[in-house]
CSV table of C-alpha atoms in Angstrom, one decimal:
chain,number,residue,atom,x,y,z
A,1,MET,CA,0.0,0.0,0.0
A,2,PRO,CA,1.4,3.4,-0.8
A,3,GLN,CA,2.2,5.6,2.1
A,4,CYS,CA,0.1,8.4,0.5
A,5,THR,CA,-2.9,6.6,1.9
A,6,VAL,CA,-1.6,7.2,5.4
A,7,ASP,CA,-1.0,10.8,4.5
A,8,LEU,CA,-4.6,11.1,3.2
A,9,LEU,CA,-5.9,9.8,6.5
A,10,ALA,CA,-3.8,12.4,8.3
A,11,THR,CA,-5.0,15.2,6.1
A,12,ASN,CA,-8.7,14.3,5.8
A,13,HIS,CA,-9.2,12.3,9.1
A,14,SER,CA,-11.0,9.7,7.1
A,15,LEU,CA,-10.6,7.0,4.5
A,16,SER,CA,-13.0,4.9,2.4
A,17,ASP,CA,-13.9,1.5,3.7
A,18,HIS,CA,-11.7,-0.1,1.1
A,19,GLU,CA,-8.7,2.0,2.1
A,20,LEU,CA,-9.2,1.2,5.7
A,21,LEU,CA,-9.4,-2.5,5.0
A,22,ASP,CA,-6.1,-2.3,3.1
A,23,LEU,CA,-4.5,-0.4,5.9
A,24,LEU,CA,-5.7,-2.9,8.5
A,25,SER,CA,-4.7,-5.9,6.5
A,26,THR,CA,-1.4,-4.9,4.8
A,27,SER,CA,1.7,-6.9,5.6
A,28,ASP,CA,4.0,-4.2,4.2
A,29,THR,CA,6.3,-3.4,7.1
A,30,GLU,CA,7.3,0.0,5.7
A,31,THR,CA,3.6,1.1,5.5
A,32,ILE,CA,2.9,-0.1,9.1
A,33,SER,CA,6.0,1.7,10.4
A,34,TYR,CA,5.0,4.9,8.5
A,35,LEU,CA,1.5,4.7,10.0
A,36,HIS,CA,2.9,4.5,13.5
A,37,ARG,CA,5.2,7.4,12.8
A,38,ARG,CA,2.5,9.6,11.5
A,39,GLY,CA,0.3,8.8,14.5
A,40,ARG,CA,3.2,9.7,16.8
A,41,GLU,CA,3.8,12.9,14.9
A,42,VAL,CA,0.2,14.0,15.2
A,43,ALA,CA,0.1,13.3,18.9
A,44,LEU,CA,3.3,15.2,19.4
A,45,SER,CA,1.9,18.2,17.5
A,46,VAL,CA,-1.2,18.3,19.7
A,47,PHE,CA,0.1,17.3,23.1
A,48,GLY,CA,3.8,17.6,22.9
A,49,ASN,CA,5.9,14.8,24.4
A,50,LYS,CA,3.7,14.3,27.5
A,51,VAL,CA,2.2,11.1,28.6
A,52,TYR,CA,-0.6,11.8,31.0
A,53,LEU,CA,-0.9,9.6,34.1
A,54,ARG,CA,-4.3,8.7,35.6
A,55,GLY,CA,-4.6,6.9,38.9
A,56,LEU,CA,-6.7,3.8,38.4
A,57,ILE,CA,-8.8,2.6,41.4
A,58,GLU,CA,-10.6,-0.7,40.8
A,59,VAL,CA,-13.5,-0.3,43.2
A,60,SER,CA,-15.2,-3.7,42.9
A,61,ASN,CA,-15.0,-7.0,41.0
A,62,PHE,CA,-18.6,-7.9,41.7
A,63,CYS,CA,-20.7,-7.6,38.5
A,64,ARG,CA,-24.3,-8.3,37.7
A,65,ASN,CA,-23.4,-9.1,34.1
A,66,ASP,CA,-22.2,-12.3,32.5
A,67,CYS,CA,-20.2,-11.2,29.5
A,68,TYR,CA,-18.6,-14.2,27.9
A,69,TYR,CA,-15.1,-12.7,27.7
A,70,CYS,CA,-14.8,-11.2,31.2
A,71,GLY,CA,-13.0,-12.9,34.1
A,72,ILE,CA,-15.2,-11.1,36.7
A,73,ARG,CA,-18.5,-12.2,35.0
A,74,ARG,CA,-21.3,-13.1,37.4
A,75,SER,CA,-21.1,-16.9,36.9
A,76,ASN,CA,-17.3,-17.2,37.5
A,77,ARG,CA,-17.1,-19.0,40.9
A,78,GLU,CA,-13.3,-19.1,40.9
A,79,VAL,CA,-12.7,-15.4,41.5
A,80,SER,CA,-12.2,-14.0,45.0
A,81,ARG,CA,-14.7,-11.2,45.2
A,82,TYR,CA,-14.1,-7.8,46.9
A,83,ARG,CA,-15.5,-4.3,47.0
A,84,LEU,CA,-13.7,-1.3,48.3
A,85,SER,CA,-15.4,0.9,50.9
A,86,HIS,CA,-15.9,4.6,50.6
A,87,GLU,CA,-13.0,5.1,53.0
A,88,ASP,CA,-10.8,2.7,51.0
A,89,VAL,CA,-11.3,4.7,47.8
A,90,MET,CA,-10.6,8.0,49.6
A,91,LEU,CA,-7.3,6.5,51.0
A,92,CYS,CA,-6.3,5.5,47.4
A,93,CYS,CA,-7.1,9.1,46.3
A,94,ALA,CA,-5.0,10.5,49.1
A,95,GLU,CA,-2.0,8.3,48.1
A,96,GLY,CA,-2.4,9.3,44.5
A,97,TYR,CA,-2.7,13.0,45.2
A,98,ALA,CA,0.5,12.8,47.3
A,99,LEU,CA,2.2,11.2,44.4
A,100,GLY,CA,1.2,14.2,42.3
A,101,LEU,CA,-1.7,12.6,40.3
A,102,ARG,CA,-4.5,14.9,39.3
A,103,THR,CA,-6.9,12.5,37.6
A,104,PHE,CA,-8.6,9.5,39.4
A,105,VAL,CA,-10.3,6.8,37.4
A,106,LEU,CA,-12.9,4.7,39.3
A,107,GLN,CA,-13.4,1.4,37.5
A,108,GLY,CA,-15.4,-1.6,38.5
A,109,GLY,CA,-18.0,-4.2,37.6
A,110,GLU,CA,-21.7,-3.3,37.7
A,111,ASP,CA,-21.9,-3.9,41.4
A,112,PRO,CA,-25.5,-3.6,42.8
A,113,ARG,CA,-24.2,-2.9,46.2
A,114,GLN,CA,-22.2,0.1,45.0
A,115,ASN,CA,-25.5,1.7,43.9
A,116,ILE,CA,-26.1,5.3,42.6
A,117,ASP,CA,-26.5,6.8,46.1
A,118,TRP,CA,-23.2,5.2,47.2
A,119,LEU,CA,-21.5,6.5,44.1
A,120,ILE,CA,-22.9,10.0,44.5
A,121,ASP,CA,-21.7,10.3,48.1
A,122,LEU,CA,-18.2,9.1,47.0
A,123,VAL,CA,-17.9,11.4,43.9
A,124,THR,CA,-19.2,14.4,46.0
A,125,GLU,CA,-16.5,13.9,48.6
A,126,MET,CA,-13.8,13.4,46.0
A,127,ARG,CA,-14.9,16.6,44.3
A,128,GLN,CA,-14.9,18.5,47.6
A,129,THR,CA,-11.6,17.1,48.8
A,130,TYR,CA,-9.8,17.4,45.4
A,131,PRO,CA,-11.3,20.3,43.5
A,132,ASP,CA,-8.3,20.5,41.2
A,133,CYS,CA,-8.6,16.9,40.1
A,134,ALA,CA,-10.5,15.3,37.2
A,135,ILE,CA,-12.8,12.4,38.2
A,136,THR,CA,-13.3,9.7,35.6
A,137,LEU,CA,-15.8,6.9,36.0
A,138,SER,CA,-15.8,3.5,34.2
A,139,LEU,CA,-18.7,1.7,35.9
A,140,GLY,CA,-20.9,0.4,33.1
A,141,GLU,CA,-24.4,1.1,32.0
A,142,LYS,CA,-26.6,3.5,34.0
A,143,THR,CA,-29.9,5.2,33.4
A,144,PRO,CA,-29.8,8.8,31.9
A,145,GLU,CA,-30.9,10.2,35.3
A,146,GLU,CA,-28.1,8.3,37.1
A,147,TYR,CA,-25.6,9.7,34.6
A,148,ARG,CA,-26.9,13.2,35.2
A,149,ARG,CA,-26.6,12.9,39.0
A,150,LEU,CA,-23.0,11.7,38.7
A,151,LYS,CA,-22.2,14.7,36.5
A,152,ALA,CA,-23.9,17.1,38.9
A,153,ALA,CA,-21.9,15.5,41.8
A,154,GLY,CA,-18.7,16.4,40.1
A,155,ALA,CA,-17.6,13.6,37.8
A,156,ASN,CA,-15.9,14.9,34.6
A,157,ARG,CA,-15.3,11.9,32.4
A,158,TYR,CA,-17.0,8.6,31.7
A,159,LEU,CA,-15.4,5.6,30.0
A,160,LEU,CA,-17.8,3.0,28.4
A,161,ARG,CA,-16.3,0.9,25.6
A,162,HIS,CA,-18.9,-0.2,23.1
A,163,GLU,CA,-16.8,-3.3,22.4
A,164,THR,CA,-18.3,-3.9,19.0
A,165,PHE,CA,-20.8,-1.8,16.9
A,166,ASP,CA,-22.0,-4.8,14.9
A,167,ALA,CA,-25.2,-6.1,16.6
A,168,GLY,CA,-24.6,-9.7,15.6
A,169,HIS,CA,-21.1,-9.7,16.9
A,170,TYR,CA,-22.3,-8.0,20.1
A,171,GLY,CA,-24.6,-11.0,20.6
A,172,GLU,CA,-21.7,-13.4,20.3
A,173,LEU,CA,-19.9,-11.7,23.1
A,174,HIS,CA,-22.8,-11.0,25.5
A,175,PRO,CA,-25.7,-13.0,27.0
A,176,GLU,CA,-29.3,-12.3,26.3
A,177,GLY,CA,-30.5,-9.3,28.2
A,178,MET,CA,-27.6,-7.1,27.2
A,179,SER,CA,-28.3,-4.8,24.3
A,180,ARG,CA,-26.0,-3.3,21.8
A,181,ASP,CA,-28.6,-0.6,21.2
A,182,TYR,CA,-28.7,0.4,24.8
A,183,ARG,CA,-24.9,0.5,25.0
A,184,ILE,CA,-24.8,2.9,22.1
A,185,GLU,CA,-27.7,4.9,23.6
A,186,CYS,CA,-25.7,5.2,26.9
A,187,LEU,CA,-22.8,6.7,25.0
A,188,ARG,CA,-24.9,9.2,23.2
A,189,THR,CA,-26.5,10.2,26.5
A,190,LEU,CA,-23.1,10.7,28.1
A,191,LYS,CA,-22.1,13.0,25.3
A,192,GLU,CA,-25.4,15.0,25.5
A,193,ILE,CA,-25.1,15.4,29.3
A,194,GLY,CA,-21.6,16.9,28.8
A,195,PHE,CA,-19.3,14.2,30.0
A,196,GLN,CA,-15.9,13.9,28.4
A,197,THR,CA,-16.8,10.5,26.9
A,198,GLY,CA,-14.7,7.5,26.1
A,199,THR,CA,-15.5,4.5,24.1
A,200,GLY,CA,-13.5,1.7,22.3
A,201,ILE,CA,-13.1,-1.9,21.5
A,202,MET,CA,-11.4,-5.2,22.3
A,203,VAL,CA,-9.1,-5.8,19.4
A,204,GLY,CA,-9.2,-9.4,18.2
A,205,SER,CA,-12.3,-10.4,20.2
A,206,PRO,CA,-13.8,-13.8,19.3
A,207,GLY,CA,-15.7,-13.6,16.0
A,208,GLN,CA,-14.3,-10.1,15.2
A,209,THR,CA,-13.6,-9.4,11.5
A,210,LEU,CA,-11.9,-6.4,9.9
A,211,GLU,CA,-15.2,-5.5,8.6
A,212,HIS,CA,-16.5,-5.3,12.1
A,213,ILE,CA,-13.6,-3.0,13.0
A,214,ILE,CA,-14.4,-0.7,10.1
A,215,LYS,CA,-17.9,-0.4,11.5
A,216,ASP,CA,-16.4,0.5,14.9
A,217,LEU,CA,-14.2,3.2,13.4
A,218,ARG,CA,-17.2,4.7,11.6
A,219,PHE,CA,-19.1,4.8,14.9
A,220,ILE,CA,-16.1,6.4,16.7
A,221,GLN,CA,-16.0,9.0,13.9
A,222,ASP,CA,-19.7,9.7,14.3
A,223,LEU,CA,-19.6,9.9,18.2
A,224,GLN,CA,-16.4,12.0,18.3
A,225,PRO,CA,-15.4,10.8,21.8
A,226,GLU,CA,-12.8,12.6,23.8
A,227,MET,CA,-11.2,9.3,24.8
A,228,ILE,CA,-10.7,6.1,22.9
A,229,GLY,CA,-9.7,2.8,24.6
A,230,LEU,CA,-8.1,0.1,22.4
A,231,GLY,CA,-6.8,-3.0,24.0
A,232,PRO,CA,-6.2,-6.5,22.7
A,233,PHE,CA,-8.6,-9.2,23.7
A,234,ILE,CA,-6.9,-11.6,26.2
A,235,PRO,CA,-8.7,-14.8,27.2
A,236,HIS,CA,-9.5,-15.7,30.8
A,237,HIS,CA,-9.3,-19.4,31.8
A,238,ALA,CA,-12.7,-19.3,33.6
A,239,THR,CA,-14.8,-18.0,30.7
A,240,PRO,CA,-16.4,-19.6,27.6
A,241,PHE,CA,-13.6,-18.0,25.6
A,242,ALA,CA,-10.8,-19.6,27.5
A,243,ASP,CA,-9.3,-21.4,24.5
A,244,ARG,CA,-9.6,-18.5,22.1
A,245,ARG,CA,-6.5,-16.8,20.7
A,246,ALA,CA,-5.5,-13.4,22.1
A,247,GLY,CA,-5.7,-10.3,19.9
A,248,THR,CA,-2.4,-9.0,18.5
A,249,VAL,CA,-0.3,-6.2,19.5
A,250,ASP,CA,0.3,-5.4,15.8
A,251,LEU,CA,-3.4,-4.8,15.1
A,252,THR,CA,-3.9,-2.8,18.3
A,253,LEU,CA,-1.0,-0.5,17.5
A,254,ARG,CA,-2.4,0.0,14.0
A,255,LEU,CA,-5.7,1.0,15.4
A,256,ILE,CA,-4.2,3.4,17.9
A,257,ALA,CA,-2.4,5.1,15.0
A,258,ILE,CA,-5.5,5.2,12.8
A,259,CYS,CA,-7.7,6.6,15.6
A,260,ARG,CA,-5.0,9.2,16.3
A,261,LEU,CA,-5.1,10.3,12.7
A,262,MET,CA,-8.9,10.3,12.6
A,263,LEU,CA,-9.3,12.2,15.9
A,264,PRO,CA,-6.1,14.1,16.6
A,265,HIS,CA,-7.2,15.6,19.9
A,266,ALA,CA,-8.5,12.3,21.5
A,267,LEU,CA,-7.0,11.0,24.7
A,268,ILE,CA,-5.8,7.5,23.8
A,269,PRO,CA,-4.5,5.2,26.6
A,270,ALA,CA,-1.7,2.7,26.1
A,271,THR,CA,-3.7,0.1,28.0
A,272,THR,CA,-2.9,-2.4,30.7
A,273,ALA,CA,-4.0,-5.2,28.3
A,274,LEU,CA,-1.4,-3.9,25.8
A,275,ALA,CA,1.3,-4.1,28.5
A,276,SER,CA,0.2,-7.6,29.5
A,277,LEU,CA,1.1,-9.2,26.1
A,278,PRO,CA,4.7,-9.9,25.0
A,279,GLY,CA,6.1,-7.3,22.6
A,280,GLN,CA,6.4,-3.5,22.5
A,281,GLY,CA,3.7,-3.0,25.2
A,282,ARG,CA,3.0,0.5,26.4
A,283,LEU,CA,6.1,2.0,24.7
A,284,GLY,CA,4.8,0.7,21.4
A,285,GLY,CA,1.4,2.3,22.1
A,286,ILE,CA,3.0,5.7,22.8
A,287,LEU,CA,5.1,5.4,19.6
A,288,ALA,CA,2.0,4.8,17.6
A,289,GLY,CA,0.1,7.9,19.0
A,290,ALA,CA,-1.2,7.0,22.4
A,291,ASN,CA,-0.7,9.6,25.2
A,292,VAL,CA,-2.3,8.3,28.4
A,293,VAL,CA,-1.2,5.6,30.9
A,294,MET,CA,-3.2,4.5,34.0
A,295,PRO,CA,-1.0,3.2,36.8
A,296,ASN,CA,-2.8,1.2,39.4
A,297,LEU,CA,-3.7,2.9,42.7
A,298,SER,CA,-5.8,0.0,44.0
A,299,PRO,CA,-4.8,-1.7,47.2
A,300,SER,CA,-2.1,-4.2,46.2
A,301,SER,CA,-3.8,-7.0,48.1
A,302,PHE,CA,-6.8,-6.8,45.7
A,303,ARG,CA,-5.1,-6.1,42.3
A,304,LYS,CA,-4.8,-9.8,41.4
A,305,ASP,CA,-8.5,-10.3,42.0
A,306,TYR,CA,-9.6,-7.7,39.4
A,307,SER,CA,-8.8,-10.3,36.8
A,308,LEU,CA,-10.6,-9.3,33.7
A,309,TYR,CA,-8.2,-11.6,31.7
A,310,ASP,CA,-5.3,-13.9,32.5
A,311,ASN,CA,-1.8,-12.6,33.4
A,312,LYS,CA,-3.0,-9.0,33.8
A,313,ALA,CA,-0.1,-6.6,34.5
A,314,ALA,CA,-0.8,-4.8,37.8
A,315,PHE,CA,2.6,-4.3,39.5
A,316,GLY,CA,6.0,-2.9,38.7
A,317,SER,CA,5.7,-0.1,36.2
A,318,GLU,CA,1.9,-0.8,35.9
A,319,SER,CA,1.3,0.3,39.5
A,320,ALA,CA,1.2,3.9,40.8
A,321,GLN,CA,4.2,3.1,43.0
A,322,GLY,CA,6.2,2.4,39.8
A,323,ILE,CA,5.9,6.0,38.5
A,324,ARG,CA,9.6,6.5,38.6
A,325,MET,CA,10.0,3.4,36.5
A,326,LEU,CA,7.5,4.8,34.0
A,327,GLN,CA,9.4,8.0,33.9
A,328,GLU,CA,12.6,6.1,33.1
A,329,GLN,CA,11.0,4.0,30.5
A,330,PHE,CA,9.4,6.9,28.6
A,331,ALA,CA,12.6,8.9,28.8
A,332,THR,CA,14.3,6.3,26.7
A,333,ILE,CA,11.9,7.2,23.8
A,334,GLY,CA,12.0,11.0,24.4
A,335,TYR,CA,8.8,11.4,26.4
A,336,GLU,CA,8.0,12.7,29.9
A,337,VAL,CA,5.2,11.7,32.2
A,338,SER,CA,2.7,14.4,33.2
A,339,MET,CA,0.5,14.4,36.3
A,340,GLU,CA,-1.7,17.2,34.9
A,341,ARG,CA,-5.4,16.6,34.3
A,342,GLY,CA,-4.6,16.6,30.6
A,343,ASP,CA,-8.1,17.4,29.4
A,344,HIS,CA,-9.1,17.1,25.8
A,345,PRO,CA,-7.8,20.3,24.1
A,346,ASP,CA,-11.3,21.3,23.0
A,347,ILE,CA,-12.7,21.1,26.5
A,348,GLU,CA,-13.1,24.2,28.7
A,349,VAL,CA,-12.2,23.3,32.3
């Protein structure tokens, strides 16, 4: 494939379906390398050489859902369940704030015990205690009214990956009772309410085709999210997809670069899943155009239990305590870590 196709994407922020398919499927190493370089150049032009750090707090591994790919799915009897208390979360925030972090990300399963009133109380105290910090939530599907209450309490951002836009493929990954249409409706509601909204996909999920991915890219273009999460599918041994092949680092890095060229101002994490597979890991993600890393602030005794997939990286440079290690790693490729909120450039804070 000629490199001019990559340049066309960088200029127009879009390609035809045929051109996207070629870019996703090419085996030409020079084109792939050029795609990464152009993604990196665009990220540098918008954000400079900063990699924004967010403190990740995994608040609960209880979940009412039974998604076929997820290690904390409701029917998994092997996982040791936990939920953090209000006080536990505030202690994690205090540790993160002392480290210099100015964004906290609360992530968890859809835990009925951590209901909307519990979340409102928590977000309200976080906002009052840390008025200079951004609060990001990644807590699944809620009602429009619940999203509005969370926004009013002081939450700034909401991450909700759509996983796949194709309805048939969505049905292959989720049990009856979960709706692709409702997931998309939730994302549109979040945008309407005024959240900085994040979506994204598992790359290489069971049954996924390149045509599915093109549909995902079209949806992302239409939604114009402020954040895009792209991580490889990694199987968990206690799920129906235990024997499926993991997604590839190569395709994940291509999609990071493509999304960077499509949405130059998006905040794109180099995900924990990317760091959990052999290969370039997070450094490769940054060199393809990613600009966010989320070190883990969760209590170390619980990190192994938030097991969405097997062999999840949660310690070393993947933990908040490893920030110096991250600084050293990113310095080797000419980047520096930033504790700033790092909002989307088009957002007024």
